[in-house]
Amino acid sequence: MYDYARAAVEAALAAGAAYADARVVIRRHERIAAQNGELESVTHAEDAGVGVRALVGSSWGFAATGELTDVAAKKAGAEATATAKASALVPGSAIELADVPIAQDVYETPHAENPFDVPLAEKVELVVGVTRTMHGVEGIGVATAHLGFWDTDKWFVSSQGHRIHQHLVEAGGGMDATAVGEQETQRRSYPQSFGHYETGGFEVIRRFDLPGNALRVAEEAVQLLDADVCPSGEMDLVLESSQLALQIHESVGHAIELDRILGWEAAFAGTSFLDLQQLGSLRYGSELMNITADATIPGALSTFGYDDEGTPAKAVDIVREGTWVGVLSGRDTAHLAGLEPGGMVRADGFNRLPMVRMTNVGLKPGEGTLDQIIADTKHGVYMATNRSWSIDDRRLNFQFGCEIGWEIVDGKLGRMVKNPTYTGITPRFWASLDRLAGPDEWVPWGVPNCGKGQPMQVGHTGHPASPGRFRNVRVGVKG
């Protein structure tokens, strides 16, 4: 496969590019879904091809082909350069790339059991079985479950001498139960809403223990129908770690993408309230807020050996003791900003232009446990599992809804409450963080459906977090 990538790069250079790189990608995807004890769908997909980037002056050009031949690869290389030349007719400063080590390497996701080798019948029985269990609980109208797997091979070649092969294996899934009342529905999900994904094999799914949690999930959904509505007002808010992970994704992850900060990208998530001149001085949150973008965390969904520019995976400090100190960057944006490239450029398949994407953007753990945080809380609400989210196009003003909550009174969990919501303004909210649970409750939550770009690319991101407490937050927001 290296030969096709090399042919594309050489053709791009021959056509006049100053720099070129190419990726041959072969990707398999499988998704299995069930509803109410019946198999709903089994989807298998596979795509393969080569994508090539060419740099001419101020502009990138990109072309791809699904035909893995020497002729097609060379044609794509020439087309990428032609596109870059056409774009460079618009005046602009020449793009320069920050230096990275020139690697010739092989990387493979550590995994014990390739999910594509597990018999389909076993996977089908798992999702059918848990939906049958949940649907069997009185009051449950809809019970769904799904599993998803990716097996991806990439061969990367650059005109600077990179030659990297990676084999990435990703697995995940989840289930949810919806209880139907007279005038409302209530839902509970596991492990988190929309499923949880990691790098690794089928052992990830076995560790979830979906059958062992199916009955609890369904019963909680039914109990929510008769629960009191979440109280309203300013009070302490304790977030379960998967909800805190989404809070990080929306109010930190997108805001720190350097292409959004520079105004190069605004699709789907808008731009950013951050200004590069404030890097190193802006107060993002409390001293407990330590956020890294770390593509080396074992098992996290955005863990790999190299990004799609050949930059080695690394850990980059983003917020250190509450101060904004880092960004998500690629080689071009990093050079423009005078920073080290973070290794955060990836593409959704062979036929998409690589762009800045989140890696594992997460909170370092604190100390103690969730139980100790609750015991230390006089009055507040503990909320778990995302149900809805809304944030403005500069990532400042937000509102989140969760599936379930419990009132906290005098250090103890009290009544279950439904439709819990909270709202805030990003720096003010993070400044109120005053407790974080320790490493034993730290989970590298994985999100497989982050949209960005036009045409849209779906990115796989990770957000490690442990439960945390925020003081004097407005909860129980209506309307």
mmCIF file of N, CA and C in Angstrom, residues 190-277:
data_model
loop_
_atom_site.group_PDB
_atom_site.id
_atom_site.type_symbol
_atom_site.label_atom_id
_atom_site.label_comp_id
_atom_site.label_asym_id
_atom_site.label_seq_id
_atom_site.Cartn_x
_atom_site.Cartn_y
_atom_site.Cartn_z
ATOM 1 N N TYR A 190 -27.256 3.374 29.232
ATOM 2 C CA TYR A 190 -26.054 2.779 29.814
ATOM 3 C C TYR A 190 -25.135 2.338 28.676
ATOM 4 N N PRO A 191 -23.787 2.515 28.786
ATOM 5 C CA PRO A 191 -23.028 3.167 29.853
ATOM 6 C C PRO A 191 -23.221 4.676 29.887
ATOM 7 N N GLN A 192 -23.498 5.303 28.740
ATOM 8 C CA GLN A 192 -23.858 6.711 28.697
ATOM 9 C C GLN A 192 -24.822 6.897 27.535
ATOM 10 N N SER A 193 -25.428 8.053 27.441
ATOM 11 C CA SER A 193 -26.341 8.284 26.340
ATOM 12 C C SER A 193 -25.589 8.168 25.022
ATOM 13 N N PHE A 194 -26.217 7.561 24.038
ATOM 14 C CA PHE A 194 -25.668 7.356 22.688
ATOM 15 C C PHE A 194 -24.531 6.334 22.662
ATOM 16 N N GLY A 195 -24.240 5.660 23.775
ATOM 17 C CA GLY A 195 -23.222 4.624 23.801
ATOM 18 C C GLY A 195 -21.856 5.150 24.190
ATOM 19 N N HIS A 196 -20.993 4.214 24.554
ATOM 20 C CA HIS A 196 -19.623 4.540 24.968
ATOM 21 C C HIS A 196 -18.651 3.708 24.123
ATOM 22 N N TYR A 197 -17.570 4.375 23.662
ATOM 23 C CA TYR A 197 -16.633 3.713 22.744
ATOM 24 C C TYR A 197 -15.206 3.877 23.236
ATOM 25 N N GLU A 198 -14.384 2.885 22.925
ATOM 26 C CA GLU A 198 -12.971 2.918 23.304
ATOM 27 C C GLU A 198 -12.152 2.333 22.158
ATOM 28 N N THR A 199 -10.830 2.528 22.213
ATOM 29 C CA THR A 199 -9.948 1.733 21.370
ATOM 30 C C THR A 199 -9.724 0.410 22.086
ATOM 31 N N GLY A 200 -9.795 -0.665 21.313
ATOM 32 C CA GLY A 200 -9.661 -1.995 21.897
ATOM 33 C C GLY A 200 -10.577 -2.961 21.181
ATOM 34 N N GLY A 201 -10.575 -4.196 21.624
ATOM 35 C CA GLY A 201 -11.353 -5.226 20.958
ATOM 36 C C GLY A 201 -12.665 -5.520 21.659
ATOM 37 N N PHE A 202 -13.179 -6.718 21.433
ATOM 38 C CA PHE A 202 -14.486 -7.077 21.983
ATOM 39 C C PHE A 202 -14.449 -7.171 23.504
ATOM 40 N N GLU A 203 -13.238 -7.230 24.068
ATOM 41 C CA GLU A 203 -13.138 -7.230 25.526
ATOM 42 C C GLU A 203 -13.740 -5.956 26.123
ATOM 43 N N VAL A 204 -13.756 -4.876 25.357
ATOM 44 C CA VAL A 204 -14.405 -3.634 25.808
ATOM 45 C C VAL A 204 -15.889 -3.895 26.077
ATOM 46 N N ILE A 205 -16.537 -4.581 25.139
ATOM 47 C CA ILE A 205 -17.973 -4.860 25.272
ATOM 48 C C ILE A 205 -18.225 -5.790 26.461
ATOM 49 N N ARG A 206 -17.396 -6.791 26.618
ATOM 50 C CA ARG A 206 -17.600 -7.724 27.737
ATOM 51 C C ARG A 206 -17.488 -6.984 29.072
ATOM 52 N N ARG A 207 -16.573 -6.013 29.138
ATOM 53 C CA ARG A 207 -16.388 -5.257 30.384
ATOM 54 C C ARG A 207 -17.605 -4.385 30.717
ATOM 55 N N PHE A 208 -18.347 -3.942 29.716
ATOM 56 C CA PHE A 208 -19.538 -3.127 29.965
ATOM 57 C C PHE A 208 -20.578 -3.879 30.809
ATOM 58 N N ASP A 209 -20.646 -5.210 30.640
ATOM 59 C CA ASP A 209 -21.660 -6.025 31.319
ATOM 60 C C ASP A 209 -23.057 -5.463 31.067
ATOM 61 N N LEU A 210 -23.436 -5.384 29.805
ATOM 62 C CA LEU A 210 -24.770 -4.887 29.458
ATOM 63 C C LEU A 210 -25.878 -5.725 30.103
ATOM 64 N N PRO A 211 -25.792 -7.070 30.070
ATOM 65 C CA PRO A 211 -26.880 -7.851 30.696
ATOM 66 C C PRO A 211 -27.026 -7.562 32.184
ATOM 67 N N GLY A 212 -25.928 -7.314 32.875
ATOM 68 C CA GLY A 212 -25.989 -7.080 34.311
ATOM 69 C C GLY A 212 -26.578 -5.740 34.695
ATOM 70 N N ASN A 213 -26.742 -4.854 33.731
ATOM 71 C CA ASN A 213 -27.274 -3.520 34.004
ATOM 72 C C ASN A 213 -28.636 -3.267 33.356
ATOM 73 N N ALA A 214 -29.122 -4.208 32.546
ATOM 74 C CA ALA A 214 -30.349 -3.970 31.777
ATOM 75 C C ALA A 214 -31.563 -3.746 32.676
ATOM 76 N N LEU A 215 -31.729 -4.567 33.676
ATOM 77 C CA LEU A 215 -32.915 -4.461 34.535
ATOM 78 C C LEU A 215 -32.912 -3.130 35.304
ATOM 79 N N ARG A 216 -31.740 -2.754 35.848
ATOM 80 C CA ARG A 216 -31.649 -1.488 36.599
ATOM 81 C C ARG A 216 -31.998 -0.298 35.710
ATOM 82 N N VAL A 217 -31.469 -0.287 34.505
ATOM 83 C CA VAL A 217 -31.723 0.819 33.580
ATOM 84 C C VAL A 217 -33.222 0.967 33.319
ATOM 85 N N ALA A 218 -33.885 -0.152 33.055
ATOM 86 C CA ALA A 218 -35.324 -0.103 32.755
ATOM 87 C C ALA A 218 -36.120 0.336 33.972
ATOM 88 N N GLU A 219 -35.780 -0.174 35.134
ATOM 89 C CA GLU A 219 -36.536 0.184 36.346
ATOM 90 C C GLU A 219 -36.369 1.659 36.686
ATOM 91 N N GLU A 220 -35.168 2.211 36.478
ATOM 92 C CA GLU A 220 -34.967 3.639 36.756
ATOM 93 C C GLU A 220 -35.794 4.497 35.801
ATOM 94 N N ALA A 221 -35.896 4.081 34.542
ATOM 95 C CA ALA A 221 -36.709 4.850 33.588
ATOM 96 C C ALA A 221 -38.160 4.898 34.043
ATOM 97 N N VAL A 222 -38.684 3.770 34.525
ATOM 98 C CA VAL A 222 -40.075 3.731 35.002
ATOM 99 C C VAL A 222 -40.233 4.580 36.259
ATOM 100 N N GLN A 223 -39.269 4.498 37.165
ATOM 101 C CA GLN A 223 -39.351 5.292 38.410
ATOM 102 C C GLN A 223 -39.375 6.796 38.122
ATOM 103 N N LEU A 224 -38.698 7.207 37.052
ATOM 104 C CA LEU A 224 -38.659 8.632 36.726
ATOM 105 C C LEU A 224 -40.047 9.192 36.414
ATOM 106 N N LEU A 225 -40.947 8.355 35.903
ATOM 107 C CA LEU A 225 -42.287 8.845 35.561
ATOM 108 C C LEU A 225 -42.985 9.430 36.790
ATOM 109 N N ASP A 226 -42.723 8.849 37.953
ATOM 110 C CA ASP A 226 -43.395 9.309 39.176
ATOM 111 C C ASP A 226 -42.502 10.199 40.036
ATOM 112 N N ALA A 227 -41.318 10.528 39.540
ATOM 113 C CA ALA A 227 -40.398 11.343 40.335
ATOM 114 C C ALA A 227 -40.835 12.801 40.330
ATOM 115 N N ASP A 228 -40.404 13.538 41.362
ATOM 116 C CA ASP A 228 -40.652 14.978 41.394
ATOM 117 C C ASP A 228 -39.775 15.673 40.364
ATOM 118 N N VAL A 229 -40.226 16.847 39.933
ATOM 119 C CA VAL A 229 -39.439 17.645 38.992
ATOM 120 C C VAL A 229 -38.251 18.248 39.734
ATOM 121 N N CYS A 230 -37.135 18.381 39.018
ATOM 122 C CA CYS A 230 -35.913 18.930 39.604
ATOM 123 C C CYS A 230 -36.189 20.314 40.210
ATOM 124 N N PRO A 231 -35.721 20.568 41.441
ATOM 125 C CA PRO A 231 -35.922 21.901 42.025
ATOM 126 C C PRO A 231 -35.206 22.976 41.214
ATOM 127 N N SER A 232 -35.666 24.209 41.344
ATOM 128 C CA SER A 232 -35.074 25.340 40.635
ATOM 129 C C SER A 232 -34.353 26.255 41.605
ATOM 130 N N GLY A 233 -33.309 26.905 41.080
ATOM 131 C CA GLY A 233 -32.594 27.886 41.893
ATOM 132 C C GLY A 233 -31.091 27.718 41.796
ATOM 133 N N GLU A 234 -30.357 28.526 42.518
ATOM 134 C CA GLU A 234 -28.901 28.413 42.566
ATOM 135 C C GLU A 234 -28.507 27.502 43.711
ATOM 136 N N MET A 235 -27.765 26.467 43.399
ATOM 137 C CA MET A 235 -27.342 25.505 44.417
ATOM 138 C C MET A 235 -26.142 24.742 43.894
ATOM 139 N N ASP A 236 -25.581 23.874 44.730
ATOM 140 C CA ASP A 236 -24.436 23.078 44.302
ATOM 141 C C ASP A 236 -24.875 22.017 43.300
ATOM 142 N N LEU A 237 -24.021 21.784 42.322
ATOM 143 C CA LEU A 237 -24.297 20.809 41.265
ATOM 144 C C LEU A 237 -23.184 19.777 41.255
ATOM 145 N N VAL A 238 -23.536 18.516 41.416
ATOM 146 C CA VAL A 238 -22.568 17.422 41.308
ATOM 147 C C VAL A 238 -22.869 16.673 40.019
ATOM 148 N N LEU A 239 -21.852 16.550 39.156
ATOM 149 C CA LEU A 239 -22.040 15.901 37.860
ATOM 150 C C LEU A 239 -21.376 14.539 37.843
ATOM 151 N N GLU A 240 -22.126 13.549 37.395
ATOM 152 C CA GLU A 240 -21.575 12.215 37.102
ATOM 153 C C GLU A 240 -20.582 12.366 35.941
ATOM 154 N N SER A 241 -19.622 11.470 35.826
ATOM 155 C CA SER A 241 -18.473 11.725 34.951
ATOM 156 C C SER A 241 -18.820 11.761 33.466
ATOM 157 N N SER A 242 -19.810 10.992 32.985
ATOM 158 C CA SER A 242 -20.102 11.055 31.545
ATOM 159 C C SER A 242 -20.737 12.396 31.180
ATOM 160 N N GLN A 243 -21.537 12.985 32.083
ATOM 161 C CA GLN A 243 -22.083 14.318 31.815
ATOM 162 C C GLN A 243 -20.974 15.362 31.860
ATOM 163 N N LEU A 244 -20.040 15.198 32.806
ATOM 164 C CA LEU A 244 -18.914 16.130 32.857
ATOM 165 C C LEU A 244 -18.067 16.010 31.589
ATOM 166 N N ALA A 245 -17.985 14.795 31.030
ATOM 167 C CA ALA A 245 -17.241 14.601 29.786
ATOM 168 C C ALA A 245 -17.851 15.406 28.643
ATOM 169 N N LEU A 246 -19.186 15.400 28.534
ATOM 170 C CA LEU A 246 -19.824 16.186 27.469
ATOM 171 C C LEU A 246 -19.674 17.678 27.724
ATOM 172 N N GLN A 247 -19.694 18.056 29.010
ATOM 173 C CA GLN A 247 -19.448 19.467 29.349
ATOM 174 C C GLN A 247 -18.062 19.896 28.855
ATOM 175 N N ILE A 248 -17.070 19.018 29.011
ATOM 176 C CA ILE A 248 -15.723 19.310 28.514
ATOM 177 C C ILE A 248 -15.728 19.415 26.990
ATOM 178 N N HIS A 249 -16.404 18.464 26.339
ATOM 179 C CA HIS A 249 -16.436 18.451 24.872
ATOM 180 C C HIS A 249 -16.962 19.767 24.320
ATOM 181 N N GLU A 250 -18.083 20.240 24.892
ATOM 182 C CA GLU A 250 -18.762 21.396 24.313
ATOM 183 C C GLU A 250 -18.160 22.738 24.744
ATOM 184 N N SER A 251 -17.760 22.851 25.999
ATOM 185 C CA SER A 251 -17.339 24.167 26.482
ATOM 186 C C SER A 251 -15.818 24.329 26.546
ATOM 187 N N VAL A 252 -15.075 23.250 26.292
ATOM 188 C CA VAL A 252 -13.615 23.333 26.239
ATOM 189 C C VAL A 252 -13.096 22.797 24.900
ATOM 190 N N GLY A 253 -13.474 21.571 24.563
ATOM 191 C CA GLY A 253 -12.902 20.904 23.389
ATOM 192 C C GLY A 253 -13.038 21.694 22.107
ATOM 193 N N HIS A 254 -14.256 22.130 21.785
ATOM 194 C CA HIS A 254 -14.435 22.894 20.539
ATOM 195 C C HIS A 254 -13.804 24.282 20.643
ATOM 196 N N ALA A 255 -13.847 24.873 21.828
ATOM 197 C CA ALA A 255 -13.330 26.240 21.983
ATOM 198 C C ALA A 255 -11.820 26.313 21.774
ATOM 199 N N ILE A 256 -11.100 25.227 22.043
ATOM 200 C CA ILE A 256 -9.631 25.261 21.973
ATOM 201 C C ILE A 256 -9.092 24.771 20.632
ATOM 202 N N GLU A 257 -9.977 24.477 19.670
ATOM 203 C CA GLU A 257 -9.516 24.092 18.330
ATOM 204 C C GLU A 257 -8.911 25.329 17.661
ATOM 205 N N LEU A 258 -7.639 25.260 17.324
ATOM 206 C CA LEU A 258 -6.941 26.453 16.843
ATOM 207 C C LEU A 258 -7.514 26.970 15.526
ATOM 208 N N ASP A 259 -8.029 26.069 14.669
ATOM 209 C CA ASP A 259 -8.617 26.568 13.421
ATOM 210 C C ASP A 259 -9.869 27.398 13.692
ATOM 211 N N ARG A 260 -10.616 27.084 14.745
ATOM 212 C CA ARG A 260 -11.772 27.920 15.107
ATOM 213 C C ARG A 260 -11.286 29.243 15.707
ATOM 214 N N ILE A 261 -10.257 29.185 16.550
ATOM 215 C CA ILE A 261 -9.740 30.414 17.162
ATOM 216 C C ILE A 261 -9.229 31.374 16.081
ATOM 217 N N LEU A 262 -8.602 30.801 15.032
ATOM 218 C CA LEU A 262 -8.056 31.629 13.953
ATOM 219 C C LEU A 262 -9.116 32.086 12.957
ATOM 220 N N GLY A 263 -10.329 31.530 13.081
ATOM 221 C CA GLY A 263 -11.387 31.906 12.151
ATOM 222 C C GLY A 263 -11.370 31.127 10.850
ATOM 223 N N TRP A 264 -10.569 30.060 10.769
ATOM 224 C CA TRP A 264 -10.520 29.243 9.562
ATOM 225 C C TRP A 264 -11.732 28.318 9.441
ATOM 226 N N GLU A 265 -12.325 27.959 10.596
ATOM 227 C CA GLU A 265 -13.378 26.946 10.627
ATOM 228 C C GLU A 265 -14.511 27.429 11.523
ATOM 229 N N ALA A 266 -15.745 27.293 11.036
ATOM 230 C CA ALA A 266 -16.876 27.699 11.864
ATOM 231 C C ALA A 266 -18.047 26.737 11.748
ATOM 232 N N ALA A 267 -17.910 25.693 10.918
ATOM 233 C CA ALA A 267 -19.038 24.803 10.669
ATOM 234 C C ALA A 267 -19.396 24.013 11.926
ATOM 235 N N PHE A 268 -20.687 23.816 12.135
ATOM 236 C CA PHE A 268 -21.282 23.010 13.197
ATOM 237 C C PHE A 268 -21.084 23.628 14.587
ATOM 238 N N ALA A 269 -19.850 23.830 15.034
ATOM 239 C CA ALA A 269 -19.637 24.292 16.410
ATOM 240 C C ALA A 269 -19.273 25.765 16.485
ATOM 241 N N GLY A 270 -19.292 26.500 15.382
ATOM 242 C CA GLY A 270 -19.010 27.918 15.421
ATOM 243 C C GLY A 270 -17.537 28.224 15.596
ATOM 244 N N THR A 271 -17.255 29.395 16.131
ATOM 245 C CA THR A 271 -15.869 29.805 16.324
ATOM 246 C C THR A 271 -15.492 29.593 17.800
ATOM 247 N N SER A 272 -14.860 30.571 18.425
ATOM 248 C CA SER A 272 -14.431 30.401 19.816
ATOM 249 C C SER A 272 -14.368 31.761 20.493
ATOM 250 N N PHE A 273 -14.648 31.776 21.801
ATOM 251 C CA PHE A 273 -14.512 33.020 22.563
ATOM 252 C C PHE A 273 -13.056 33.295 22.913
ATOM 253 N N LEU A 274 -12.141 32.361 22.624
ATOM 254 C CA LEU A 274 -10.739 32.515 23.014
ATOM 255 C C LEU A 274 -9.970 33.376 22.022
ATOM 256 N N ASP A 275 -9.011 34.144 22.548
ATOM 257 C CA ASP A 275 -8.138 35.002 21.762
ATOM 258 C C ASP A 275 -6.698 34.564 22.039
ATOM 259 N N LEU A 276 -5.943 34.271 20.984
ATOM 260 C CA LEU A 276 -4.589 33.752 21.182
ATOM 261 C C LEU A 276 -3.719 34.666 22.045
ATOM 262 N N GLN A 277 -4.001 35.952 22.017
ATOM 263 C CA GLN A 277 -3.212 36.875 22.826
ATOM 264 C C GLN A 277 -3.393 36.625 24.322
#
